[in-house]
Amino acid sequence: MRSGNPVLKDSTFLDLGSGTVVSRDAETMSLNGTVNKTGFLLLLTVLTAAFAWNQALGPDGTPAPGFSVYVWGGAIGGLVLAIVTAFKKEWSPVTAPLYALVEGFFLGAISALYNQFYDGIVMQAVMLTFGTLFALLFAYRSGLIRATENFKLGVVAATGGIALVYLATIVLRMFGKDIPMIHENGIVGIGFSLFVIVIAALNLVLDFDFIESGVEHGAPKYMEWYGAFGLLVTLVWLYVEFLRLLAKLQSRD
């Protein structure tokens, strides 16, 4: 597996019948194309996030009547589109932009709420997210970090463990319970958030490696959208985790 991101994997570039690399002579995946599409997806996300930001809260700063629609509609809609895109990667030229639009509603609404309680937290989270992206991109391109097989296995295992913890959290909260300490603002909770952020950041390294591999193997042109989609999924995760960490830190003051 080339990436800890569940939507990006080696078999993406293979023909499942013959086991050979899928290629299109003049219509193959390029690095510039993937970068451009990633930028386009980020733009779509920002546009709907800005709209939701302005609509999510009322004049008094409390959640507006449509707040839950933006949050749950964006979260559930984004999850459905992510699953569809993961299984139907050839649809990614359509589903990836839709995912970006829907996820923007979710991010805009929760960002507005976080910023209401902790002024300036959103800009800090955005700067940390993109700072991490460019720092790791530099480290990857310069060879400071290499996506070796053991590295990949470690990140994949840690990502799976985090997913299980969050799944358990959702199930327990349905019954009015919670996993103690890790979601609180104590030392354990802050340490847990730092660990999750590190794993999310390392997923970016594996995603860079995945995209580079697709370009080298001449993956079909639509995989530019799929690679951009996978990178956006990781960036959304990283941003949300930075919001959670900053909120924990500020709530201790």
XYZ file of C-alpha atoms in Angstrom:
253
model
C 0.000 0.000 0.000
C 1.516 3.299 -1.078
C -0.600 5.573 1.089
C -2.178 5.633 4.505
C -5.024 7.583 2.967
C -7.734 4.937 2.475
C -8.780 6.377 -0.886
C -5.279 6.065 -2.327
C -3.670 2.672 -2.900
C -1.423 0.795 -5.315
C -4.252 -1.069 -7.045
C -5.631 2.281 -8.183
C -3.150 2.241 -11.048
C -3.648 -1.395 -12.011
C -6.048 -3.154 -14.333
C -7.733 -5.637 -12.012
C -8.159 -8.200 -14.782
C -4.631 -8.315 -16.187
C -2.692 -6.855 -13.282
C -0.947 -4.427 -15.642
C -0.624 -0.677 -15.230
C -3.493 1.241 -16.792
C -2.160 3.791 -19.271
C -3.467 6.187 -21.908
C -0.931 7.192 -24.564
C -1.547 10.949 -24.683
C -3.921 11.195 -21.746
C -1.836 10.254 -18.758
C -1.615 11.655 -15.262
C 0.798 14.562 -14.809
C 2.151 16.286 -11.724
C 1.154 19.746 -12.932
C -2.340 18.508 -13.714
C -2.714 17.048 -10.242
C -1.438 20.243 -8.610
C -3.855 22.368 -10.650
C -6.784 20.147 -9.775
C -5.830 20.177 -6.103
C -5.863 23.973 -6.201
C -9.255 23.940 -7.910
C -10.713 21.603 -5.273
C -9.347 23.814 -2.503
C -10.952 26.844 -4.156
C -14.339 25.107 -4.284
C -13.983 24.130 -0.631
C -13.168 27.705 0.385
C -16.123 29.117 -1.568
C -18.752 26.943 0.120
C -16.967 27.245 3.467
C -17.188 31.043 3.238
C -20.901 30.807 2.451
C -21.566 28.464 5.379
C -19.455 30.656 7.672
C -21.739 33.625 6.968
C -24.949 31.598 7.317
C -24.182 29.212 10.185
C -24.461 31.645 13.110
C -27.124 34.171 13.984
C -26.529 37.868 14.855
C -26.062 36.943 18.518
C -23.400 34.379 17.711
C -25.572 31.345 18.412
C -26.090 28.595 15.792
C -28.644 29.604 13.169
C -31.588 27.295 12.314
C -29.677 25.885 9.340
C -26.478 25.217 11.283
C -27.106 21.498 11.728
C -27.941 21.182 8.019
C -24.529 22.534 7.043
C -22.706 20.401 9.617
C -24.491 17.078 9.223
C -25.345 17.539 5.560
C -21.736 18.382 4.810
C -20.307 15.592 6.959
C -22.638 12.837 5.757
C -22.688 14.069 2.163
C -18.906 14.265 2.152
C -18.618 10.747 3.557
C -20.969 9.327 0.919
C -19.141 11.077 -1.914
C -15.779 9.957 -0.530
C -16.914 6.321 -0.466
C -18.342 6.561 -3.982
C -15.136 8.151 -5.270
C -12.971 5.515 -3.581
C -14.899 2.696 -5.277
C -15.554 4.468 -8.588
C -12.327 6.359 -9.183
C -13.225 6.934 -12.851
C -16.055 9.142 -11.579
C -13.626 11.388 -9.711
C -13.754 14.250 -12.286
C -17.351 14.729 -11.096
C -17.407 13.364 -7.540
C -14.181 15.071 -6.399
C -15.500 18.615 -7.051
C -18.826 17.637 -5.461
C -16.955 16.362 -2.404
C -15.046 19.644 -2.161
C -18.268 21.674 -2.350
C -20.112 19.573 0.227
C -17.160 19.362 2.604
C -16.833 23.134 2.449
C -20.277 23.536 4.033
C -19.207 21.321 6.934
C -15.874 23.083 7.424
C -17.387 26.561 7.187
C -20.043 25.841 9.803
C -17.765 24.236 12.391
C -15.076 26.863 11.760
C -17.553 29.660 12.472
C -18.561 27.979 15.729
C -14.967 27.389 16.828
C -14.081 30.989 15.992
C -17.035 32.233 18.020
C -15.626 30.567 21.139
C -11.921 31.092 20.371
C -11.326 34.218 18.331
C -8.636 33.802 15.676
C -8.437 30.010 15.980
C -9.491 29.384 12.377
C -6.709 31.473 10.845
C -4.202 29.743 13.118
C -5.475 26.308 12.033
C -5.358 27.274 8.344
C -1.796 28.558 8.631
C -0.679 25.454 10.521
C -2.343 23.158 7.971
C -0.722 24.740 4.925
C 2.547 25.266 6.776
C 2.613 21.535 7.483
C 1.719 20.745 3.856
C 4.569 22.805 2.399
C 7.078 21.735 5.042
C 6.443 18.058 4.372
C 6.386 18.598 0.625
C 9.825 20.194 0.908
C 11.059 17.364 3.135
C 9.740 14.778 0.685
C 11.141 16.442 -2.429
C 14.527 16.983 -0.788
C 14.749 13.361 0.370
C 14.682 14.175 4.089
C 11.654 11.882 4.441
C 11.329 8.719 2.390
C 8.185 6.603 2.087
C 9.830 3.238 2.755
C 7.742 0.110 3.160
C 8.182 0.054 6.956
C 7.293 3.745 7.088
C 4.116 3.096 5.109
C 3.099 0.132 7.250
C 3.606 2.132 10.438
C 1.521 5.063 9.244
C -1.228 2.802 7.893
C -1.415 0.923 11.208
C -1.532 4.148 13.217
C -4.188 5.612 10.907
C -6.316 2.500 11.332
C -5.947 2.690 15.097
C -7.073 6.314 15.143
C -10.068 5.444 12.957
C -11.083 2.736 15.447
C -10.791 5.181 18.356
C -13.032 7.715 16.603
C -15.515 4.998 15.642
C -15.647 3.861 19.256
C -16.164 7.475 20.337
C -19.162 7.853 18.010
C -20.738 4.613 19.232
C -20.180 5.423 22.915
C -21.620 8.928 22.555
C -24.796 7.410 21.158
C -25.203 5.854 24.605
C -24.198 8.979 26.504
C -20.665 7.828 27.288
C -17.205 8.829 26.112
C -13.614 7.623 26.079
C -12.039 9.302 29.127
C -9.322 11.971 28.870
C -8.363 11.827 25.178
C -11.044 14.327 24.126
C -10.449 16.640 27.089
C -8.016 19.549 27.476
C -5.692 17.776 29.892
C -2.193 16.527 29.172
C -3.502 13.207 27.830
C -6.010 14.918 25.533
C -3.443 17.339 24.167
C -0.949 14.513 23.698
C -3.524 12.487 21.810
C -4.299 15.415 19.485
C -0.592 15.930 18.817
C -0.229 12.249 17.957
C -3.182 12.364 15.546
C -1.784 15.481 13.871
C 1.582 13.795 13.373
C -0.071 10.756 11.762
C -2.262 12.948 9.545
C 0.826 14.885 8.461
C 2.713 11.683 7.663
C -0.216 10.619 5.495
C 0.613 13.638 3.339
C 4.062 12.167 2.691
C 2.530 8.889 1.573
C 0.065 10.742 -0.623
C 2.914 12.620 -2.320
C 4.564 9.271 -2.973
C 1.338 7.848 -4.368
C 0.827 10.755 -6.769
C 4.445 10.630 -7.916
C 4.113 6.903 -8.547
C 0.968 7.451 -10.616
C 2.746 10.001 -12.782
C 5.740 7.707 -13.267
C 3.573 4.732 -14.239
C 1.427 6.704 -16.694
C -1.881 6.423 -14.846
C -4.972 7.580 -16.803
C -5.740 11.297 -16.920
C -8.728 11.122 -14.565
C -6.370 9.973 -11.818
C -5.272 13.609 -11.497
C -8.703 14.264 -10.012
C -8.469 11.171 -7.847
C -5.021 12.100 -6.549
C -6.192 15.652 -5.804
C -9.247 14.259 -4.043
C -7.128 11.983 -1.856
C -4.848 14.877 -0.904
C -7.869 17.044 -0.042
C -9.232 14.314 2.246
C -5.981 14.358 4.232
C -5.867 18.168 4.369
C -9.427 18.324 5.697
C -8.537 15.792 8.388
C -5.381 17.717 9.325
C -7.245 21.042 9.523
C -9.968 19.648 11.776
C -7.357 18.102 14.073
C -5.520 21.423 14.328
C -8.817 23.082 15.278
C -9.351 20.494 18.002
C -5.834 20.870 19.373
C -5.938 24.686 19.411
C -9.339 24.616 21.117
C -7.958 22.316 23.834
C -4.976 24.581 24.371
C -7.011 27.784 24.500
C -9.612 26.294 26.842
C -6.858 25.748 29.419
C -6.269 29.501 29.784
